[in-house]
Coordinates of C-alpha atoms and ligand atoms in Angstrom, one line a residue:
M193 CA 61.5 -339.4 100.9
D194 CA 59.1 -338.6 104.0
G195 CA 59.9 -337.0 107.1
R196 CA 61.1 -333.2 107.8
Y197 CA 64.2 -331.4 106.6
L198 CA 66.0 -328.3 108.4
I199 CA 68.0 -325.8 106.2
R200 CA 70.5 -323.5 108.0
T201 CA 71.7 -320.6 105.3
F202 CA 74.9 -318.8 105.8
G203 CA 76.3 -315.8 103.7
C204 CA 74.5 -313.7 100.9
Q205 CA 71.1 -313.5 99.1
M206 CA 72.2 -315.9 96.5
N207 CA 72.5 -318.7 99.4
E208 CA 69.0 -317.5 100.5
H209 CA 67.8 -318.1 97.0
D210 CA 69.5 -321.5 96.7
S211 CA 68.2 -322.6 100.0
E212 CA 64.7 -321.8 99.0
R213 CA 65.2 -324.3 95.8
I214 CA 66.7 -327.0 98.1
G215 CA 63.6 -326.7 100.2
G216 CA 61.4 -326.6 97.3
M217 CA 63.0 -330.0 95.9
L218 CA 62.8 -331.6 99.5
R219 CA 58.9 -330.5 99.6
A220 CA 58.5 -331.7 96.0
D221 CA 59.5 -335.0 97.2
G222 CA 57.1 -335.4 100.0
M223 CA 59.1 -333.9 102.8
R224 CA 58.0 -330.9 105.3
P225 CA 59.9 -328.2 107.1
A226 CA 61.2 -329.2 110.5
R227 CA 61.2 -326.8 113.5
D228 CA 64.6 -328.0 115.0
V229 CA 67.4 -330.5 114.4
A230 CA 65.9 -333.0 116.8
D231 CA 62.9 -333.0 114.7
A232 CA 64.8 -333.4 111.2
R233 CA 65.6 -336.4 109.0
V234 CA 67.5 -334.2 106.5
V235 CA 69.6 -331.1 107.7
V236 CA 71.2 -329.0 105.3
L237 CA 73.9 -326.7 105.9
N238 CA 74.0 -324.0 102.9
T239 CA 77.6 -322.5 103.3
C240 CA 79.3 -319.3 102.9
A241 CA 83.1 -318.8 102.0
I242 CA 83.6 -315.2 101.5
R243 CA 84.7 -314.4 105.0
E244 CA 87.0 -315.8 108.0
N245 CA 85.8 -318.4 110.3
A246 CA 83.3 -320.0 107.7
D247 CA 85.0 -323.4 107.9
N248 CA 85.6 -323.1 111.6
R249 CA 81.9 -322.5 111.7
L250 CA 81.1 -325.4 109.4
Y251 CA 83.1 -327.9 111.0
G252 CA 81.8 -326.6 114.5
N253 CA 78.2 -327.3 113.4
L254 CA 79.2 -330.5 111.8
G255 CA 80.8 -331.5 115.2
H256 CA 77.5 -330.7 116.8
L257 CA 75.7 -333.0 114.6
K258 CA 78.0 -335.9 114.9
P259 CA 76.5 -337.5 118.1
L260 CA 73.0 -337.1 116.7
K261 CA 74.2 -339.2 113.3
A262 CA 75.8 -341.6 115.9
K263 CA 72.4 -342.0 117.6
D264 CA 70.1 -342.1 114.4
P265 CA 72.0 -343.4 111.3
D266 CA 68.9 -342.4 109.1
L267 CA 69.6 -338.9 110.0
R268 CA 71.1 -337.4 106.5
I269 CA 73.7 -334.6 106.8
V270 CA 74.1 -332.4 103.4
V271 CA 76.7 -329.7 103.1
A272 CA 75.8 -327.3 100.3
G273 CA 76.9 -324.2 99.0
C274 CA 80.3 -322.2 98.5
L275 CA 82.3 -324.0 101.0
A276 CA 81.1 -327.5 99.5
Q277 CA 82.5 -326.3 96.3
K278 CA 85.7 -324.9 97.8
D279 CA 86.8 -327.6 100.1
Q280 CA 85.1 -330.7 98.2
G281 CA 86.6 -333.8 99.3
T282 CA 88.2 -332.2 102.6
I283 CA 84.8 -331.8 104.2
Q284 CA 84.1 -335.9 104.2
E285 CA 87.6 -336.6 105.2
R286 CA 87.1 -334.1 108.2
A287 CA 83.5 -335.2 108.9
P288 CA 83.0 -338.9 107.4
W289 CA 79.3 -338.5 108.9
V290 CA 78.2 -336.0 106.2
D291 CA 76.3 -337.9 103.5
V292 CA 76.1 -335.3 100.9
V293 CA 78.5 -332.8 99.6
V294 CA 76.7 -330.7 96.9
G295 CA 78.5 -328.0 95.1
T296 CA 77.0 -324.6 93.9
H297 CA 76.7 -326.0 90.2
A298 CA 75.2 -329.4 91.1
L299 CA 72.3 -328.3 93.2
P300 CA 69.7 -329.6 91.0
H301 CA 71.0 -333.3 91.7
L302 CA 70.4 -333.1 95.2
L303 CA 67.6 -335.5 95.4
D304 CA 69.6 -338.2 93.3
L305 CA 72.4 -337.5 95.6
L306 CA 70.5 -338.4 98.5
R307 CA 69.0 -341.4 97.2
R308 CA 72.4 -343.0 96.3
A309 CA 73.4 -342.1 99.6
E310 CA 70.8 -344.2 101.3
R311 CA 71.9 -347.0 99.0
E312 CA 75.6 -346.5 98.5
G313 CA 76.6 -344.2 101.4
P314 CA 78.3 -340.8 101.2
Q315 CA 78.0 -339.0 98.0
M316 CA 79.6 -335.9 96.5
D317 CA 79.0 -333.8 93.5
V318 CA 81.1 -330.7 92.9
R319 CA 80.8 -330.4 89.2
E320 CA 82.3 -327.2 87.8
Y321 CA 79.9 -326.2 85.4
T322 CA 75.9 -324.9 85.7
E323 CA 73.6 -327.0 83.3
L324 CA 70.3 -325.9 84.8
F325 CA 69.7 -322.6 86.9
P326 CA 68.6 -323.3 90.2
S327 CA 65.9 -320.8 89.5
A328 CA 64.4 -323.7 87.1
L329 CA 63.6 -325.6 90.5
P330 CA 60.7 -325.5 92.5
A331 CA 61.0 -323.0 95.6
A332 CA 59.6 -323.2 99.2
R333 CA 59.4 -319.6 100.0
D334 CA 59.3 -318.0 103.5
D335 CA 57.0 -315.1 102.4
A336 CA 54.2 -315.7 99.7
F337 CA 54.2 -312.0 98.6
R338 CA 58.3 -311.5 97.6
A339 CA 60.7 -313.4 95.8
W340 CA 64.5 -313.7 94.7
V341 CA 64.9 -314.1 91.1
S342 CA 68.5 -315.1 89.8
I343 CA 69.3 -313.3 86.4
A344 CA 72.9 -314.5 86.2
V345 CA 75.2 -316.7 88.4
G346 CA 79.0 -316.3 88.7
C347 CA 81.3 -313.8 87.9
D348 CA 83.9 -312.7 85.5
N349 CA 85.6 -310.2 87.4
A350 CA 88.6 -311.0 89.3
C351 CA 88.8 -308.6 92.5
T352 CA 92.2 -309.9 94.3
F353 CA 90.2 -310.5 97.7
C354 CA 87.3 -312.4 96.3
I355 CA 86.7 -316.2 96.5
V356 CA 83.3 -315.7 94.5
P357 CA 84.7 -316.6 90.9
F358 CA 86.4 -319.6 92.1
V359 CA 83.3 -321.1 93.7
R360 CA 80.6 -319.7 91.6
G361 CA 82.5 -319.8 88.2
A362 CA 82.3 -317.6 85.2
Q363 CA 78.9 -315.5 84.7
R364 CA 76.2 -317.4 83.2
S365 CA 73.2 -315.5 82.5
R366 CA 69.4 -316.6 82.1
A367 CA 67.8 -316.2 79.1
I368 CA 65.6 -312.9 79.5
G369 CA 62.3 -314.8 78.3
D370 CA 63.3 -317.2 81.2
V371 CA 63.6 -314.3 83.8
L372 CA 60.4 -312.8 82.4
A373 CA 58.4 -315.9 82.4
E374 CA 59.3 -316.7 86.1
V375 CA 58.5 -313.1 87.4
Q376 CA 55.0 -313.2 85.4
G377 CA 54.5 -316.6 87.1
L378 CA 55.4 -315.3 90.7
A379 CA 53.3 -312.2 90.0
R380 CA 50.2 -314.2 89.1
N381 CA 51.0 -315.9 92.4
G382 CA 50.6 -312.9 94.4
V383 CA 54.1 -312.1 94.6
V384 CA 54.5 -308.0 94.6
E385 CA 58.1 -307.7 94.9
V386 CA 61.1 -309.1 93.2
T387 CA 64.9 -308.8 93.7
L388 CA 66.8 -309.7 90.9
L389 CA 69.9 -311.4 91.8
G390 CA 73.4 -311.5 89.8
Q391 CA 77.1 -311.1 91.2
N392 CA 77.3 -308.1 88.8
V393 CA 73.9 -307.2 87.3
N394 CA 75.4 -304.8 84.9
T395 CA 77.2 -307.2 82.9
Y396 CA 73.9 -309.2 82.5
G397 CA 73.7 -310.8 79.3
R398 CA 77.0 -310.3 78.0
D399 CA 77.7 -314.1 77.8
L400 CA 74.1 -314.4 75.6
S401 CA 75.1 -312.1 73.0
V402 CA 76.3 -313.7 69.9
P403 CA 80.1 -313.6 69.4
G404 CA 81.3 -310.5 67.5
S405 CA 78.0 -308.8 68.4
S406 CA 77.7 -305.6 70.5
R407 CA 78.5 -306.4 74.1
R408 CA 75.8 -304.0 75.3
S409 CA 74.3 -304.7 78.7
L410 CA 71.0 -306.0 78.6
F411 CA 70.1 -305.2 82.1
A412 CA 68.4 -301.8 81.4
E413 CA 66.3 -303.5 79.0
L414 CA 65.6 -306.4 81.4
L415 CA 64.4 -303.6 84.0
R416 CA 62.1 -301.9 81.5
R417 CA 60.7 -305.5 80.8
V418 CA 60.2 -306.7 84.1
N419 CA 58.7 -303.3 85.0
E420 CA 55.7 -304.1 82.5
V421 CA 54.7 -307.2 84.4
D422 CA 51.1 -306.8 85.8
G423 CA 50.8 -307.1 89.4
L424 CA 54.2 -306.7 90.5
R425 CA 54.4 -303.3 92.4
R426 CA 58.5 -303.4 93.4
I427 CA 61.8 -304.3 91.8
R428 CA 64.9 -304.6 93.5
F429 CA 68.3 -305.6 92.4
T430 CA 71.6 -306.4 93.6
S431 CA 74.5 -305.7 93.0
P432 CA 75.7 -303.4 90.4
H433 CA 79.4 -303.0 90.2
P434 CA 80.5 -299.2 89.6
H435 CA 83.2 -300.4 87.0
D436 CA 80.1 -301.5 84.3
F437 CA 77.6 -298.9 85.6
T438 CA 76.1 -297.3 82.4
P439 CA 73.6 -294.6 82.0
D440 CA 71.1 -296.5 80.2
V441 CA 70.8 -298.4 83.5
V442 CA 70.2 -295.0 85.6
E443 CA 67.7 -294.1 82.9
A444 CA 65.9 -297.4 83.2
M445 CA 65.9 -297.1 86.8
A446 CA 64.4 -293.6 86.8
E447 CA 61.8 -294.4 84.1
S448 CA 60.6 -297.6 85.5
E449 CA 58.0 -296.7 88.2
K450 CA 58.5 -300.2 90.1
V451 CA 62.2 -300.1 90.4
C452 CA 62.5 -298.9 94.1
E453 CA 64.7 -295.7 94.7
H454 CA 67.4 -298.0 96.3
I455 CA 70.7 -298.8 95.2
H456 CA 73.3 -301.1 96.9
F457 CA 76.5 -299.6 95.2
P458 CA 79.7 -301.5 96.4
L459 CA 82.5 -299.1 97.0
Q460 CA 85.1 -301.8 98.9
S461 CA 87.7 -298.7 99.4
G462 CA 87.8 -295.0 99.0
S463 CA 91.5 -295.0 98.2
D464 CA 92.8 -295.1 94.4
A465 CA 95.7 -297.1 95.4
V466 CA 93.9 -299.8 97.3
L467 CA 91.2 -299.9 94.5
R468 CA 93.9 -300.6 91.9
A469 CA 95.5 -303.4 94.1
M470 CA 92.1 -304.7 94.6
Q471 CA 91.6 -304.7 90.8
R472 CA 88.5 -302.6 90.9
S473 CA 88.8 -300.5 87.9
Y474 CA 87.0 -297.5 89.0
R475 CA 88.4 -294.8 91.1
R476 CA 87.1 -292.6 94.0
E477 CA 86.1 -289.7 91.8
R478 CA 84.4 -291.7 89.3
Y479 CA 82.6 -293.4 92.0
L480 CA 81.2 -290.3 93.3
G481 CA 80.4 -289.0 90.0
W482 CA 78.1 -292.0 89.4
L483 CA 76.4 -291.3 92.7
E484 CA 75.8 -287.7 91.8
R485 CA 74.3 -288.7 88.6
I486 CA 72.3 -291.6 90.2
R487 CA 70.7 -288.8 92.7
E488 CA 70.1 -286.5 90.2
A489 CA 68.2 -288.9 88.1
I490 CA 66.4 -290.4 91.0
P491 CA 65.7 -287.8 93.7
G492 CA 65.3 -289.3 97.2
I493 CA 67.1 -292.5 96.2
A494 CA 68.8 -294.2 99.1
V495 CA 72.3 -295.7 98.8
S496 CA 74.0 -298.7 100.7
T497 CA 77.5 -300.1 100.2
D498 CA 80.0 -302.6 101.1
I499 CA 83.6 -301.6 102.3
I500 CA 86.5 -303.6 103.1
V501 CA 88.9 -302.4 105.9
G502 CA 92.5 -303.4 106.1
F503 CA 93.3 -304.3 102.6
P504 CA 97.0 -305.6 102.4
G505 CA 99.1 -302.4 102.2
E506 CA 96.2 -300.2 103.3
T507 CA 98.1 -297.1 104.7
E508 CA 96.8 -294.8 107.1
R509 CA 96.4 -292.2 104.4
D510 CA 94.6 -294.9 102.4
F511 CA 91.9 -295.4 105.3
E512 CA 91.5 -291.6 105.7
D513 CA 90.7 -291.5 101.8
T514 CA 87.9 -294.3 102.7
L515 CA 86.4 -292.2 105.5
D516 CA 86.6 -289.1 103.2
V517 CA 84.5 -290.8 100.4
V518 CA 82.3 -292.3 103.1
E519 CA 81.6 -288.6 104.5
R520 CA 80.9 -287.1 101.0
A521 CA 78.7 -289.9 99.7
G522 CA 76.6 -289.8 102.7
F523 CA 75.4 -293.6 102.6
D524 CA 72.0 -294.5 104.2
S525 CA 73.7 -297.8 105.2
A526 CA 77.0 -299.8 104.9
Y527 CA 78.3 -303.3 105.4
T528 CA 81.5 -303.0 106.7
F529 CA 83.9 -305.9 106.8
Q530 CA 87.4 -306.6 108.0
Y531 CA 89.7 -307.8 105.3
S532 CA 90.2 -311.6 105.8
P533 CA 92.6 -313.3 103.5
R534 CA 90.6 -315.9 101.4
P535 CA 93.1 -319.0 100.6
G536 CA 93.7 -319.0 96.8
T537 CA 93.0 -315.3 96.0
R538 CA 95.5 -312.8 94.9
A539 CA 95.4 -311.0 98.0
A540 CA 96.2 -313.7 100.3
T541 CA 99.8 -313.7 99.1
M542 CA 100.1 -310.1 99.0
P543 CA 102.9 -308.5 101.1
D544 CA 101.8 -306.2 104.0
Q545 CA 99.0 -308.0 105.4
L546 CA 98.0 -305.8 108.5
P547 CA 98.3 -306.7 112.3
K548 CA 94.7 -307.3 113.5
E549 CA 94.7 -304.4 115.9
V550 CA 95.4 -301.9 113.2
V551 CA 92.3 -303.3 111.3
Q552 CA 90.1 -303.3 114.1
E553 CA 90.9 -299.9 115.3
R554 CA 90.4 -298.5 111.7
F555 CA 87.1 -300.6 111.5
D556 CA 85.8 -299.3 114.6
R557 CA 86.5 -295.7 113.5
L558 CA 84.6 -296.5 110.2
V559 CA 81.7 -298.0 111.9
T560 CA 81.3 -294.9 114.3
L561 CA 81.5 -292.4 111.2
Q562 CA 78.9 -294.5 109.3
E563 CA 76.5 -294.7 112.4
R564 CA 76.6 -291.0 112.7
I565 CA 75.8 -290.6 108.8
S566 CA 73.1 -293.4 108.9
L567 CA 71.4 -291.8 111.9
E568 CA 71.5 -288.1 110.2
R569 CA 70.1 -289.7 107.1
A570 CA 67.3 -291.4 109.1
R571 CA 66.3 -288.3 110.7
G572 CA 65.8 -286.6 107.7
Q573 CA 62.9 -289.0 107.2
V574 CA 61.0 -288.0 110.3
G575 CA 57.6 -286.3 109.3
S576 CA 57.5 -287.6 105.8
E577 CA 54.7 -289.9 104.6
V578 CA 56.0 -293.0 102.8
E579 CA 54.3 -296.4 101.2
V580 CA 55.6 -299.3 103.0
L581 CA 55.1 -303.2 102.4
V582 CA 54.4 -304.9 105.7
E583 CA 56.7 -307.9 106.3
G584 CA 55.4 -309.5 109.4
E585 CA 55.6 -309.2 113.3
G586 CA 58.3 -306.9 114.8
R587 CA 60.6 -307.4 117.5
R588 CA 59.3 -309.3 120.4
G589 CA 55.8 -309.0 118.6
L590 CA 55.4 -305.7 119.8
S591 CA 55.1 -303.9 116.3
T592 CA 54.7 -304.4 112.8
Q593 CA 58.0 -304.5 110.6
S594 CA 57.5 -303.0 107.2
R595 CA 59.8 -301.5 104.6
T596 CA 59.8 -298.3 102.5
R597 CA 60.7 -298.5 98.7
T598 CA 64.1 -296.9 99.7
N599 CA 64.9 -300.2 101.7
R600 CA 64.4 -298.7 105.0
I601 CA 62.7 -300.7 108.0
V602 CA 59.7 -299.0 109.6
H603 CA 58.3 -300.3 112.9
L604 CA 54.5 -299.7 112.9
A605 CA 52.6 -299.8 116.2
E606 CA 49.5 -301.2 114.5
P607 CA 49.0 -304.7 113.3
F608 CA 48.7 -305.5 109.6
D609 CA 48.7 -308.6 107.5
P610 CA 52.3 -309.8 105.8
G611 CA 51.9 -308.4 102.2
T612 CA 49.9 -305.3 102.7
F613 CA 50.8 -301.8 101.4
V614 CA 50.2 -299.0 104.1
T615 CA 51.0 -295.3 104.0
A616 CA 52.8 -294.4 107.1
R617 CA 54.0 -291.1 108.6
V618 CA 57.4 -291.4 110.0
T619 CA 57.5 -290.5 113.8
G620 CA 61.0 -291.3 114.9
A621 CA 64.6 -292.5 113.4
A622 CA 67.4 -294.5 114.7
A623 CA 70.5 -295.4 112.6
H624 CA 69.0 -298.9 111.4
H625 CA 65.2 -298.1 111.6
L626 CA 62.5 -296.0 111.8
T627 CA 59.2 -295.8 113.5
G628 CA 55.9 -294.7 112.1
E629 CA 52.2 -294.8 112.3
A630 CA 49.5 -295.7 109.6
V631 CA 47.9 -292.5 108.0
P632 CA 44.3 -293.3 107.9
T633 CA 43.0 -293.7 104.2
P634 CA 40.5 -290.9 103.7
V635 CA 36.9 -292.3 103.6
L636 CA 35.2 -291.2 100.4
A637 CA 31.9 -289.2 101.0
Ligands
LIG924 N1 87.7 -310.0 103.1 C1 86.6 -309.2 103.6 N2 85.4 -308.7 103.1 C2 85.2 -309.5 101.8 N3 84.2 -309.5 100.9 C3 84.5 -310.3 100.0 N4 85.5 -310.7 100.1 C4 85.9 -310.3 101.3 C5 87.3 -310.7 102.0 N5 88.1 -311.5 101.5 C6 83.1 -308.4 101.4 C7 83.0 -307.4 100.1 C8 81.7 -307.8 99.3 C9 80.9 -308.5 100.4 C10 79.9 -309.5 99.8 O1 81.9 -309.1 101.1 O2 82.7 -306.2 100.5 O3 81.3 -306.8 98.6
LIG925 FE1 83.6 -310.9 93.8 FE2 84.4 -308.7 92.7 FE3 82.6 -310.7 91.5 FE4 81.7 -309.0 93.4 S1 82.5 -308.3 91.4 S2 81.6 -311.1 93.2 S3 83.7 -308.7 94.7 S4 85.2 -310.8 92.1

């Protein structure tokens, strides 16, 4: 196909990763990225189903595209991602001007679907099983120096609030050799930072083992092997699950110098009763115990988390337990969510769904507390010298945005090319970023 494409991505890093592959396939087919919708021959909405209003937003966006399609019948509209998998035929029933609905397992077939749509009209592929990992597809990346690498898709857990197992299926891991080959290829092409992606990285490889053999997690081994890849400087991963966390992963993190000092460790709730109702099998003390152990093994590690407020049946006491864990854990940052019932999940039919005002009020208290803690943690960095990797222009082009190994954003006054490593002295702190200045490298006499 010729012409230009536009991709809008909603949701998590999995979708970012898939969008890179969607762009890669379209580019391999002869297309180029568009600047805006008016410029595009193919528009892809890569959707997310995790939180409320995702469907309203999708149908809102499709509503905006309808008159464009009426004016230009050659425009091709694609809905991909988790909502495509979840809503399937409903999408084209409600928006018959959509040309292609491509589910999470069918991504490799996108070009075929587009071609068939040219000849035969609207197409849909929402098959239930991943045959080819999207990682095997070509990628079109925004940055030349960092990349997502998928190590597993799907999830075998059944957290009662979560739609992911329904739309991404059971966990399927990529062979360790395939992951390594991809990382080696990336490093040869100048990529210095990779983020390993899986819904639950700690169970990576479980589905690869021979039935009856040990169910030992391969994730620690994977970290050590990726650490050996020449040219690579930083390794990140997301997300580990507190339930399946193992000491060998902490050891591998501590001993692999390229693995960054940051962990995203989803708490979800600090109340044991709520964790039980969520079907998350760890408890508050065990979670805090892991944090202690991780911090002991990896001094200075930054910790971020996900927290849901207002799960069905959450009492004021339960919520106070969450505030208490947040205080004791001292997270560097937290993604906070108001519980939203996802149709089809167990929690959606639980009694005691909380009124919006209660959830909002608790949410505001949690955010206030976490902002205070984030700011305190950031202030603790002032005066230190850190290695940062330059990402690009900062806000309004006034500064350069860079990132520490601990995943903190640092705004530098001086300009640097994206992908450059700089030593910076931290001069200021806010809850969500630091400011700093480059430390001149000593000139050898
Ligand atoms: N309501 C609110 N937040 C949710 N998350 C997942 N499902 C829901 C839901 N139904 C949050 C969890 C998860 C993050 C990616 O999104 O905190 O870790
Ligand atoms: Fe959802 Fe739980 Fe799986 Fe995470 S571990 S994707 S929250 S079911």
